């Protein structure tokens, strides 16, 4: 409610400085209250089943579950702060897309629903909705090339989360509710796929938001682009923390996959071919493809020692 009310104040026609300060106060209150009131929440009422349900072909009907705990309260506070900061930044833009305010607000509200979702499959579905809303908002504030890169990162990240759910199901888990998943079902492979998904959602947004060429529109997009991408990154990170909490794995037990010498050699050859094509297509010597190729080759060569 604080986020929606602050949006009305931020984007009201001819908003006064008092309205802007009141909106900021609402955002601060909305971020503070979940953490302050968490000790007062009855534990028996903080866990339940949502009305949303689905069933596989010939399988049982499954209801999505939710859980409001201390971890969710911290995630709620972060999402409200960053969504509020994005709205405050967007409200100061002289020219903005007419749908930008609604997209930022919708992203924040859907992400709030995501961080209290306790079912992995339902969380992945909501994460896809968050990614779609994030991309629509980013289209309104960022150059096309940067938005396309962000869309590629988020789509690959979603596939990594789907892979994590499939690996969990393959391990024999009878449920996807993270509070009831057998710890042995959350294997190192599941955690590795989920970590890759969280990394693509949360670890690459500064590069994407600032990837604007000189030939593209001259707008101050870096701060707002990063703020728009933050809720999705926060949600993916907290989902990864919940998944790690459902397992009995230590962080030192999550190792990199073992690759044979032939596979690593083939990867090195592909990297060299990609760098060669980039050099041939460019009139000058581009340093970025060379640097990326060298880093990739070093990582592949060091895999046996890193695992």
PDB file of C-alpha atoms in Angstrom:
ATOM      1  CA  UNK A   1       0.000   0.000   0.000  1.00  0.00           C
ATOM      2  CA  UNK A   2       2.875   2.384   0.793  1.00  0.00           C
ATOM      3  CA  UNK A   3       4.414   1.736  -2.629  1.00  0.00           C
ATOM      4  CA  UNK A   4       1.139   2.353  -4.483  1.00  0.00           C
ATOM      5  CA  UNK A   5       0.361   5.497  -2.473  1.00  0.00           C
ATOM      6  CA  UNK A   6       3.842   6.893  -3.041  1.00  0.00           C
ATOM      7  CA  UNK A   7       3.441   6.290  -6.787  1.00  0.00           C
ATOM      8  CA  UNK A   8       0.303   8.456  -6.787  1.00  0.00           C
ATOM      9  CA  UNK A   9       2.186  11.254  -5.056  1.00  0.00           C
ATOM     10  CA  UNK A  10       5.327  10.967  -7.187  1.00  0.00           C
ATOM     11  CA  UNK A  11       3.506  11.118 -10.512  1.00  0.00           C
ATOM     12  CA  UNK A  12       0.539  13.358  -9.759  1.00  0.00           C
ATOM     13  CA  UNK A  13       0.203  16.263 -12.225  1.00  0.00           C
ATOM     14  CA  UNK A  14       2.079  19.363 -11.065  1.00  0.00           C
ATOM     15  CA  UNK A  15       3.250  17.643  -7.905  1.00  0.00           C
ATOM     16  CA  UNK A  16       4.440  20.030  -5.210  1.00  0.00           C
ATOM     17  CA  UNK A  17       7.651  19.585  -3.214  1.00  0.00           C
ATOM     18  CA  UNK A  18       5.485  18.616  -0.222  1.00  0.00           C
ATOM     19  CA  UNK A  19       3.919  15.782  -2.210  1.00  0.00           C
ATOM     20  CA  UNK A  20       7.368  14.583  -3.280  1.00  0.00           C
ATOM     21  CA  UNK A  21       8.630  14.590   0.319  1.00  0.00           C
ATOM     22  CA  UNK A  22       5.471  12.828   1.485  1.00  0.00           C
ATOM     23  CA  UNK A  23       6.016  10.116  -1.131  1.00  0.00           C
ATOM     24  CA  UNK A  24       9.584   9.622   0.078  1.00  0.00           C
ATOM     25  CA  UNK A  25       8.321   9.351   3.660  1.00  0.00           C
ATOM     26  CA  UNK A  26       5.822   6.678   2.578  1.00  0.00           C
ATOM     27  CA  UNK A  27       8.587   4.687   0.874  1.00  0.00           C
ATOM     28  CA  UNK A  28      10.753   4.861   4.006  1.00  0.00           C
ATOM     29  CA  UNK A  29       7.825   3.780   6.175  1.00  0.00           C
ATOM     30  CA  UNK A  30       6.959   0.947   3.789  1.00  0.00           C
ATOM     31  CA  UNK A  31      10.545  -0.302   3.935  1.00  0.00           C
ATOM     32  CA  UNK A  32      10.815   0.004   7.734  1.00  0.00           C
ATOM     33  CA  UNK A  33       7.501  -1.491   8.836  1.00  0.00           C
ATOM     34  CA  UNK A  34       7.976  -5.100   7.551  1.00  0.00           C
ATOM     35  CA  UNK A  35      11.167  -5.465   9.588  1.00  0.00           C
ATOM     36  CA  UNK A  36       9.798  -3.634  12.639  1.00  0.00           C
ATOM     37  CA  UNK A  37       6.563  -5.641  12.724  1.00  0.00           C
ATOM     38  CA  UNK A  38       8.097  -9.042  11.945  1.00  0.00           C
ATOM     39  CA  UNK A  39       8.508 -10.039  15.636  1.00  0.00           C
ATOM     40  CA  UNK A  40       4.798  -9.354  16.170  1.00  0.00           C
ATOM     41  CA  UNK A  41       3.595 -11.642  13.361  1.00  0.00           C
ATOM     42  CA  UNK A  42       1.922 -14.837  14.536  1.00  0.00           C
ATOM     43  CA  UNK A  43       4.012 -17.735  13.109  1.00  0.00           C
ATOM     44  CA  UNK A  44       0.876 -19.808  12.564  1.00  0.00           C
ATOM     45  CA  UNK A  45      -0.489 -17.155  10.209  1.00  0.00           C
ATOM     46  CA  UNK A  46       2.712 -16.396   8.345  1.00  0.00           C
ATOM     47  CA  UNK A  47       2.584 -19.646   6.342  1.00  0.00           C
ATOM     48  CA  UNK A  48      -0.264 -20.744   4.114  1.00  0.00           C
ATOM     49  CA  UNK A  49      -1.542 -21.824   0.727  1.00  0.00           C
ATOM     50  CA  UNK A  50      -2.431 -19.425  -2.054  1.00  0.00           C
ATOM     51  CA  UNK A  51      -5.563 -19.697  -4.158  1.00  0.00           C
ATOM     52  CA  UNK A  52      -3.405 -20.185  -7.254  1.00  0.00           C
ATOM     53  CA  UNK A  53      -3.165 -23.884  -8.106  1.00  0.00           C
ATOM     54  CA  UNK A  54      -2.182 -26.041 -11.064  1.00  0.00           C
ATOM     55  CA  UNK A  55      -1.920 -29.686 -11.979  1.00  0.00           C
ATOM     56  CA  UNK A  56       0.171 -31.709 -14.386  1.00  0.00           C
ATOM     57  CA  UNK A  57      -1.451 -34.061 -16.881  1.00  0.00           C
ATOM     58  CA  UNK A  58      -2.760 -36.954 -14.808  1.00  0.00           C
ATOM     59  CA  UNK A  59      -1.048 -35.606 -11.687  1.00  0.00           C
ATOM     60  CA  UNK A  60      -2.310 -34.183  -8.397  1.00  0.00           C
ATOM     61  CA  UNK A  61      -3.498 -30.618  -7.952  1.00  0.00           C
ATOM     62  CA  UNK A  62      -0.804 -28.450  -6.375  1.00  0.00           C
ATOM     63  CA  UNK A  63      -1.379 -25.162  -4.588  1.00  0.00           C
ATOM     64  CA  UNK A  64       1.299 -22.495  -4.403  1.00  0.00           C
ATOM     65  CA  UNK A  65       2.477 -21.808  -0.856  1.00  0.00           C
ATOM     66  CA  UNK A  66       3.695 -18.597   0.720  1.00  0.00           C
ATOM     67  CA  UNK A  67       5.736 -17.791   3.812  1.00  0.00           C
ATOM     68  CA  UNK A  68       6.277 -14.434   5.507  1.00  0.00           C
ATOM     69  CA  UNK A  69       9.332 -14.655   7.746  1.00  0.00           C
ATOM     70  CA  UNK A  70      12.318 -12.516   8.710  1.00  0.00           C
ATOM     71  CA  UNK A  71      14.021 -13.233   5.377  1.00  0.00           C
ATOM     72  CA  UNK A  72      10.932 -12.103   3.474  1.00  0.00           C
ATOM     73  CA  UNK A  73      10.743  -8.948   5.606  1.00  0.00           C
ATOM     74  CA  UNK A  74      14.299  -7.979   4.642  1.00  0.00           C
ATOM     75  CA  UNK A  75      13.553  -8.658   0.960  1.00  0.00           C
ATOM     76  CA  UNK A  76      10.342  -6.605   1.161  1.00  0.00           C
ATOM     77  CA  UNK A  77      12.233  -3.670   2.654  1.00  0.00           C
ATOM     78  CA  UNK A  78      14.884  -3.751  -0.072  1.00  0.00           C
ATOM     79  CA  UNK A  79      12.324  -4.000  -2.875  1.00  0.00           C
ATOM     80  CA  UNK A  80      10.238  -1.117  -1.526  1.00  0.00           C
ATOM     81  CA  UNK A  81      13.365   1.049  -1.200  1.00  0.00           C
ATOM     82  CA  UNK A  82      14.671   0.386  -4.695  1.00  0.00           C
ATOM     83  CA  UNK A  83      11.243   0.577  -6.368  1.00  0.00           C
ATOM     84  CA  UNK A  84      10.596   3.836  -4.528  1.00  0.00           C
ATOM     85  CA  UNK A  85      13.997   5.185  -5.586  1.00  0.00           C
ATOM     86  CA  UNK A  86      13.226   4.254  -9.202  1.00  0.00           C
ATOM     87  CA  UNK A  87       9.895   6.098  -9.046  1.00  0.00           C
ATOM     88  CA  UNK A  88      11.509   9.138  -7.426  1.00  0.00           C
ATOM     89  CA  UNK A  89      14.182   9.221 -10.142  1.00  0.00           C
ATOM     90  CA  UNK A  90      11.633   8.756 -12.931  1.00  0.00           C
ATOM     91  CA  UNK A  91       9.401  11.505 -11.544  1.00  0.00           C
ATOM     92  CA  UNK A  92      12.219  14.025 -12.057  1.00  0.00           C
ATOM     93  CA  UNK A  93      12.612  13.183 -15.748  1.00  0.00           C
ATOM     94  CA  UNK A  94      11.421  15.976 -17.995  1.00  0.00           C
ATOM     95  CA  UNK A  95      10.299  13.542 -20.686  1.00  0.00           C
ATOM     96  CA  UNK A  96       9.298   9.990 -19.823  1.00  0.00           C
ATOM     97  CA  UNK A  97       7.165   7.232 -21.300  1.00  0.00           C
ATOM     98  CA  UNK A  98       3.538   7.363 -20.232  1.00  0.00           C
ATOM     99  CA  UNK A  99       3.654   3.741 -19.005  1.00  0.00           C
ATOM    100  CA  UNK A 100       6.915   4.037 -17.050  1.00  0.00           C
ATOM    101  CA  UNK A 101       5.300   4.787 -13.679  1.00  0.00           C
ATOM    102  CA  UNK A 102       2.855   1.886 -13.982  1.00  0.00           C
ATOM    103  CA  UNK A 103       5.598  -0.517 -15.064  1.00  0.00           C
ATOM    104  CA  UNK A 104       7.891   0.379 -12.152  1.00  0.00           C
ATOM    105  CA  UNK A 105       5.021   0.031  -9.687  1.00  0.00           C
ATOM    106  CA  UNK A 106       3.875  -3.276 -11.190  1.00  0.00           C
ATOM    107  CA  UNK A 107       7.424  -4.631 -11.066  1.00  0.00           C
ATOM    108  CA  UNK A 108       7.698  -3.742  -7.383  1.00  0.00           C
ATOM    109  CA  UNK A 109       4.326  -5.234  -6.444  1.00  0.00           C
ATOM    110  CA  UNK A 110       4.862  -8.493  -8.343  1.00  0.00           C
ATOM    111  CA  UNK A 111       8.358  -8.820  -6.869  1.00  0.00           C
ATOM    112  CA  UNK A 112       6.857  -8.458  -3.379  1.00  0.00           C
ATOM    113  CA  UNK A 113       4.602 -11.418  -4.180  1.00  0.00           C
ATOM    114  CA  UNK A 114       7.642 -13.349  -5.374  1.00  0.00           C
ATOM    115  CA  UNK A 115       9.743 -12.990  -2.221  1.00  0.00           C
ATOM    116  CA  UNK A 116       6.966 -14.464  -0.047  1.00  0.00           C
ATOM    117  CA  UNK A 117       6.363 -17.396  -2.425  1.00  0.00           C
ATOM    118  CA  UNK A 118       7.607 -20.629  -0.866  1.00  0.00           C
ATOM    119  CA  UNK A 119       7.066 -22.929  -3.857  1.00  0.00           C
ATOM    120  CA  UNK A 120       9.949 -23.167  -6.336  1.00  0.00           C
ATOM    121  CA  UNK A 121       7.809 -23.747  -9.449  1.00  0.00           C
ATOM    122  CA  UNK A 122       5.420 -20.936  -8.576  1.00  0.00           C
ATOM    123  CA  UNK A 123       8.372 -18.670  -7.777  1.00  0.00           C
ATOM    124  CA  UNK A 124       9.937 -19.362 -11.184  1.00  0.00           C
ATOM    125  CA  UNK A 125       6.649 -18.493 -12.920  1.00  0.00           C
ATOM    126  CA  UNK A 126       6.383 -15.224 -10.970  1.00  0.00           C
ATOM    127  CA  UNK A 127      10.076 -14.573 -11.670  1.00  0.00           C
ATOM    128  CA  UNK A 128       9.300 -14.779 -15.393  1.00  0.00           C
ATOM    129  CA  UNK A 129       6.551 -12.168 -14.935  1.00  0.00           C
ATOM    130  CA  UNK A 130       8.985  -9.931 -13.046  1.00  0.00           C
ATOM    131  CA  UNK A 131      11.539 -10.325 -15.846  1.00  0.00           C
ATOM    132  CA  UNK A 132       8.944  -9.376 -18.477  1.00  0.00           C
ATOM    133  CA  UNK A 133       7.833  -6.277 -16.552  1.00  0.00           C
ATOM    134  CA  UNK A 134      11.459  -5.310 -15.968  1.00  0.00           C
ATOM    135  CA  UNK A 135      12.209  -5.493 -19.663  1.00  0.00           C
ATOM    136  CA  UNK A 136       9.172  -3.383 -20.541  1.00  0.00           C
ATOM    137  CA  UNK A 137      10.258  -0.749 -18.016  1.00  0.00           C
ATOM    138  CA  UNK A 138      13.828  -0.886 -19.292  1.00  0.00           C
ATOM    139  CA  UNK A 139      12.602  -0.316 -22.859  1.00  0.00           C
ATOM    140  CA  UNK A 140      11.198   3.016 -21.652  1.00  0.00           C
ATOM    141  CA  UNK A 141      14.446   4.251 -20.097  1.00  0.00           C
ATOM    142  CA  UNK A 142      17.423   2.472 -21.686  1.00  0.00           C
ATOM    143  CA  UNK A 143      18.901   2.245 -25.185  1.00  0.00           C
ATOM    144  CA  UNK A 144      17.777  -0.647 -27.336  1.00  0.00           C
ATOM    145  CA  UNK A 145      21.137  -2.409 -27.323  1.00  0.00           C
ATOM    146  CA  UNK A 146      21.420  -2.362 -23.524  1.00  0.00           C
ATOM    147  CA  UNK A 147      17.837  -3.596 -23.147  1.00  0.00           C
ATOM    148  CA  UNK A 148      18.467  -6.433 -25.601  1.00  0.00           C
ATOM    149  CA  UNK A 149      21.514  -7.533 -23.628  1.00  0.00           C
ATOM    150  CA  UNK A 150      19.546  -7.431 -20.385  1.00  0.00           C
ATOM    151  CA  UNK A 151      16.734  -9.468 -21.969  1.00  0.00           C
ATOM    152  CA  UNK A 152      19.256 -12.085 -23.074  1.00  0.00           C
ATOM    153  CA  UNK A 153      20.758 -12.331 -19.591  1.00  0.00           C
ATOM    154  CA  UNK A 154      17.360 -12.646 -17.909  1.00  0.00           C
ATOM    155  CA  UNK A 155      16.063 -15.240 -20.386  1.00  0.00           C
ATOM    156  CA  UNK A 156      19.137 -17.449 -19.882  1.00  0.00           C
ATOM    157  CA  UNK A 157      18.772 -16.956 -16.137  1.00  0.00           C
ATOM    158  CA  UNK A 158      15.164 -18.162 -16.284  1.00  0.00           C
ATOM    159  CA  UNK A 159      16.266 -21.280 -18.147  1.00  0.00           C
ATOM    160  CA  UNK A 160      18.826 -21.918 -15.409  1.00  0.00           C
ATOM    161  CA  UNK A 161      16.087 -21.731 -12.766  1.00  0.00           C
ATOM    162  CA  UNK A 162      13.912 -24.128 -14.789  1.00  0.00           C
ATOM    163  CA  UNK A 163      16.892 -26.488 -14.990  1.00  0.00           C
ATOM    164  CA  UNK A 164      17.267 -26.296 -11.208  1.00  0.00           C
ATOM    165  CA  UNK A 165      13.612 -27.298 -10.743  1.00  0.00           C
ATOM    166  CA  UNK A 166      13.974 -30.178 -13.210  1.00  0.00           C
ATOM    167  CA  UNK A 167      17.098 -31.442 -11.431  1.00  0.00           C
ATOM    168  CA  UNK A 168      15.277 -31.263  -8.112  1.00  0.00           C
ATOM    169  CA  UNK A 169      12.381 -33.282  -9.522  1.00  0.00           C
ATOM    170  CA  UNK A 170      14.841 -35.805 -10.958  1.00  0.00           C
ATOM    171  CA  UNK A 171      16.353 -36.213  -7.491  1.00  0.00           C
ATOM    172  CA  UNK A 172      13.044 -37.621  -6.262  1.00  0.00           C
ATOM    173  CA  UNK A 173      11.532 -34.663  -4.455  1.00  0.00           C
ATOM    174  CA  UNK A 174       7.768 -35.192  -3.961  1.00  0.00           C
ATOM    175  CA  UNK A 175       7.149 -31.451  -3.591  1.00  0.00           C
ATOM    176  CA  UNK A 176       8.564 -28.109  -4.673  1.00  0.00           C
ATOM    177  CA  UNK A 177       7.630 -26.341  -1.435  1.00  0.00           C
ATOM    178  CA  UNK A 178      10.982 -25.196  -0.128  1.00  0.00           C
ATOM    179  CA  UNK A 179       9.983 -25.736   3.480  1.00  0.00           C
ATOM    180  CA  UNK A 180       9.196 -29.406   2.803  1.00  0.00           C
ATOM    181  CA  UNK A 181      11.767 -30.395   0.169  1.00  0.00           C
ATOM    182  CA  UNK A 182      14.005 -33.281   1.316  1.00  0.00           C
ATOM    183  CA  UNK A 183      17.515 -31.868   1.806  1.00  0.00           C
ATOM    184  CA  UNK A 184      19.009 -34.653  -0.309  1.00  0.00           C
ATOM    185  CA  UNK A 185      16.895 -33.508  -3.286  1.00  0.00           C
ATOM    186  CA  UNK A 186      18.705 -30.161  -3.357  1.00  0.00           C
ATOM    187  CA  UNK A 187      21.898 -31.487  -4.898  1.00  0.00           C
ATOM    188  CA  UNK A 188      25.026 -29.604  -5.883  1.00  0.00           C
ATOM    189  CA  UNK A 189      23.770 -29.569  -9.482  1.00  0.00           C
ATOM    190  CA  UNK A 190      20.526 -27.911  -8.398  1.00  0.00           C
ATOM    191  CA  UNK A 191      22.441 -25.274  -6.464  1.00  0.00           C
ATOM    192  CA  UNK A 192      24.856 -24.678  -9.331  1.00  0.00           C
ATOM    193  CA  UNK A 193      22.002 -24.096 -11.810  1.00  0.00           C
ATOM    194  CA  UNK A 194      20.165 -21.840  -9.349  1.00  0.00           C
ATOM    195  CA  UNK A 195      23.355 -19.891  -8.638  1.00  0.00           C
ATOM    196  CA  UNK A 196      23.841 -19.301 -12.360  1.00  0.00           C
ATOM    197  CA  UNK A 197      20.233 -18.081 -12.620  1.00  0.00           C
ATOM    198  CA  UNK A 198      20.646 -15.712  -9.676  1.00  0.00           C
ATOM    199  CA  UNK A 199      23.943 -14.457 -11.087  1.00  0.00           C
ATOM    200  CA  UNK A 200      22.370 -13.594 -14.432  1.00  0.00           C
ATOM    201  CA  UNK A 201      19.527 -11.782 -12.672  1.00  0.00           C
ATOM    202  CA  UNK A 202      21.594  -9.930 -10.080  1.00  0.00           C
ATOM    203  CA  UNK A 203      25.265  -9.960 -11.014  1.00  0.00           C
ATOM    204  CA  UNK A 204      25.313  -8.326 -14.431  1.00  0.00           C
ATOM    205  CA  UNK A 205      22.893  -5.396 -14.108  1.00  0.00           C
ATOM    206  CA  UNK A 206      25.572  -2.651 -13.667  1.00  0.00           C
ATOM    207  CA  UNK A 207      27.185  -3.671 -16.955  1.00  0.00           C
ATOM    208  CA  UNK A 208      23.842  -3.705 -18.761  1.00  0.00           C
ATOM    209  CA  UNK A 209      22.529  -0.438 -17.367  1.00  0.00           C
ATOM    210  CA  UNK A 210      25.630   1.515 -18.338  1.00  0.00           C
ATOM    211  CA  UNK A 211      26.153  -0.110 -21.742  1.00  0.00           C
ATOM    212  CA  UNK A 212      25.161   2.890 -23.835  1.00  0.00           C
ATOM    213  CA  UNK A 213      27.058   3.832 -26.950  1.00  0.00           C
ATOM    214  CA  UNK A 214      27.822   7.429 -27.913  1.00  0.00           C
ATOM    215  CA  UNK A 215      25.604   7.084 -30.963  1.00  0.00           C
ATOM    216  CA  UNK A 216      22.549   6.224 -28.857  1.00  0.00           C
ATOM    217  CA  UNK A 217      20.229   8.658 -27.167  1.00  0.00           C
ATOM    218  CA  UNK A 218      22.005  11.042 -24.807  1.00  0.00           C
ATOM    219  CA  UNK A 219      19.975  10.478 -21.648  1.00  0.00           C
ATOM    220  CA  UNK A 220      21.055   9.929 -18.054  1.00  0.00           C
ATOM    221  CA  UNK A 221      19.967   6.301 -18.020  1.00  0.00           C
ATOM    222  CA  UNK A 222      22.551   4.598 -15.852  1.00  0.00           C
ATOM    223  CA  UNK A 223      21.051   5.246 -12.391  1.00  0.00           C
ATOM    224  CA  UNK A 224      17.445   4.688 -13.461  1.00  0.00           C
ATOM    225  CA  UNK A 225      18.322   1.597 -15.511  1.00  0.00           C
ATOM    226  CA  UNK A 226      20.094   0.052 -12.526  1.00  0.00           C
ATOM    227  CA  UNK A 227      17.195   0.886 -10.209  1.00  0.00           C
ATOM    228  CA  UNK A 228      14.691  -0.703 -12.592  1.00  0.00           C
ATOM    229  CA  UNK A 229      16.748  -3.910 -12.687  1.00  0.00           C
ATOM    230  CA  UNK A 230      17.334  -4.136  -8.929  1.00  0.00           C
ATOM    231  CA  UNK A 231      14.000  -5.731  -7.793  1.00  0.00           C
ATOM    232  CA  UNK A 232      14.483  -8.701 -10.121  1.00  0.00           C
ATOM    233  CA  UNK A 233      18.037  -9.176  -8.853  1.00  0.00           C
ATOM    234  CA  UNK A 234      16.928  -8.987  -5.218  1.00  0.00           C
ATOM    235  CA  UNK A 235      14.141 -11.520  -5.785  1.00  0.00           C
ATOM    236  CA  UNK A 236      16.442 -14.015  -7.521  1.00  0.00           C
ATOM    237  CA  UNK A 237      19.052 -13.654  -4.776  1.00  0.00           C
ATOM    238  CA  UNK A 238      16.563 -14.294  -1.974  1.00  0.00           C
ATOM    239  CA  UNK A 239      15.100 -17.262  -3.855  1.00  0.00           C
ATOM    240  CA  UNK A 240      18.613 -18.704  -4.029  1.00  0.00           C
ATOM    241  CA  UNK A 241      19.029 -18.152  -0.272  1.00  0.00           C
ATOM    242  CA  UNK A 242      15.769 -20.020   0.398  1.00  0.00           C
ATOM    243  CA  UNK A 243      16.910 -22.885  -1.802  1.00  0.00           C
ATOM    244  CA  UNK A 244      20.250 -23.054   0.009  1.00  0.00           C
ATOM    245  CA  UNK A 245      18.419 -23.076   3.329  1.00  0.00           C
ATOM    246  CA  UNK A 246      16.325 -26.042   2.181  1.00  0.00           C
ATOM    247  CA  UNK A 247      19.465 -28.107   1.519  1.00  0.00           C
ATOM    248  CA  UNK A 248      22.052 -29.613   3.813  1.00  0.00           C
ATOM    249  CA  UNK A 249      24.917 -28.489   1.568  1.00  0.00           C
ATOM    250  CA  UNK A 250      27.784 -26.374   2.733  1.00  0.00           C
ATOM    251  CA  UNK A 251      28.960 -23.623   0.430  1.00  0.00           C
ATOM    252  CA  UNK A 252      32.282 -25.452  -0.043  1.00  0.00           C
ATOM    253  CA  UNK A 253      30.411 -28.511  -1.356  1.00  0.00           C
ATOM    254  CA  UNK A 254      29.026 -26.679  -4.405  1.00  0.00           C
ATOM    255  CA  UNK A 255      31.750 -27.320  -6.953  1.00  0.00           C
ATOM    256  CA  UNK A 256      32.107 -26.516 -10.625  1.00  0.00           C
ATOM    257  CA  UNK A 257      31.199 -29.272 -13.113  1.00  0.00           C
ATOM    258  CA  UNK A 258      33.992 -31.562 -14.226  1.00  0.00           C
ATOM    259  CA  UNK A 259      34.856 -31.239 -17.919  1.00  0.00           C
ATOM    260  CA  UNK A 260      37.078 -33.563 -19.865  1.00  0.00           C
ATOM    261  CA  UNK A 261      40.163 -32.296 -21.681  1.00  0.00           C
ATOM    262  CA  UNK A 262      38.447 -32.708 -25.064  1.00  0.00           C
ATOM    263  CA  UNK A 263      35.478 -30.557 -24.013  1.00  0.00           C
ATOM    264  CA  UNK A 264      37.723 -27.818 -22.643  1.00  0.00           C
ATOM    265  CA  UNK A 265      39.834 -27.894 -25.817  1.00  0.00           C
ATOM    266  CA  UNK A 266      36.714 -27.573 -27.987  1.00  0.00           C
ATOM    267  CA  UNK A 267      35.576 -24.601 -25.905  1.00  0.00           C
ATOM    268  CA  UNK A 268      38.966 -22.896 -26.331  1.00  0.00           C
ATOM    269  CA  UNK A 269      38.776 -23.421 -30.108  1.00  0.00           C
ATOM    270  CA  UNK A 270      35.276 -21.872 -30.195  1.00  0.00           C
ATOM    271  CA  UNK A 271      36.482 -18.869 -28.198  1.00  0.00           C
ATOM    272  CA  UNK A 272      39.428 -18.362 -30.553  1.00  0.00           C
ATOM    273  CA  UNK A 273      37.125 -18.595 -33.575  1.00  0.00           C
ATOM    274  CA  UNK A 274      34.752 -16.028 -32.072  1.00  0.00           C
ATOM    275  CA  UNK A 275      37.646 -13.633 -31.398  1.00  0.00           C
ATOM    276  CA  UNK A 276      38.970 -14.165 -34.933  1.00  0.00           C
ATOM    277  CA  UNK A 277      35.562 -13.383 -36.462  1.00  0.00           C
ATOM    278  CA  UNK A 278      35.310 -10.236 -34.327  1.00  0.00           C
ATOM    279  CA  UNK A 279      38.762  -9.111 -35.448  1.00  0.00           C
ATOM    280  CA  UNK A 280      37.929  -9.765 -39.096  1.00  0.00           C
ATOM    281  CA  UNK A 281      34.666  -7.838 -38.907  1.00  0.00           C
ATOM    282  CA  UNK A 282      36.282  -4.789 -37.311  1.00  0.00           C
ATOM    283  CA  UNK A 283      38.539  -2.369 -39.110  1.00  0.00           C
ATOM    284  CA  UNK A 284      40.605  -1.773 -35.969  1.00  0.00           C
ATOM    285  CA  UNK A 285      41.778  -4.062 -33.207  1.00  0.00           C
ATOM    286  CA  UNK A 286      38.913  -4.291 -30.672  1.00  0.00           C
ATOM    287  CA  UNK A 287      40.269  -4.814 -27.171  1.00  0.00           C
ATOM    288  CA  UNK A 288      37.029  -6.038 -25.571  1.00  0.00           C
ATOM    289  CA  UNK A 289      36.714  -9.327 -27.546  1.00  0.00           C
ATOM    290  CA  UNK A 290      40.415 -10.040 -27.004  1.00  0.00           C
ATOM    291  CA  UNK A 291      40.124  -9.414 -23.266  1.00  0.00           C
ATOM    292  CA  UNK A 292      36.977 -11.534 -22.959  1.00  0.00           C
ATOM    293  CA  UNK A 293      38.588 -14.342 -24.968  1.00  0.00           C
ATOM    294  CA  UNK A 294      41.725 -14.335 -22.816  1.00  0.00           C
ATOM    295  CA  UNK A 295      39.675 -14.399 -19.597  1.00  0.00           C
ATOM    296  CA  UNK A 296      37.506 -17.265 -20.919  1.00  0.00           C
ATOM    297  CA  UNK A 297      40.561 -19.330 -21.900  1.00  0.00           C
ATOM    298  CA  UNK A 298      42.192 -18.758 -18.500  1.00  0.00           C
ATOM    299  CA  UNK A 299      39.009 -19.830 -16.696  1.00  0.00           C
ATOM    300  CA  UNK A 300      38.651 -22.988 -18.797  1.00  0.00           C
ATOM    301  CA  UNK A 301      42.314 -23.865 -18.222  1.00  0.00           C
ATOM    302  CA  UNK A 302      41.904 -23.351 -14.467  1.00  0.00           C
ATOM    303  CA  UNK A 303      38.691 -25.394 -14.116  1.00  0.00           C
ATOM    304  CA  UNK A 304      40.438 -28.590 -12.883  1.00  0.00           C
ATOM    305  CA  UNK A 305      42.049 -26.598 -10.088  1.00  0.00           C
ATOM    306  CA  UNK A 306      38.967 -24.537  -9.209  1.00  0.00           C
ATOM    307  CA  UNK A 307      36.667 -27.556  -8.838  1.00  0.00           C
TER     308      UNK A 307
END
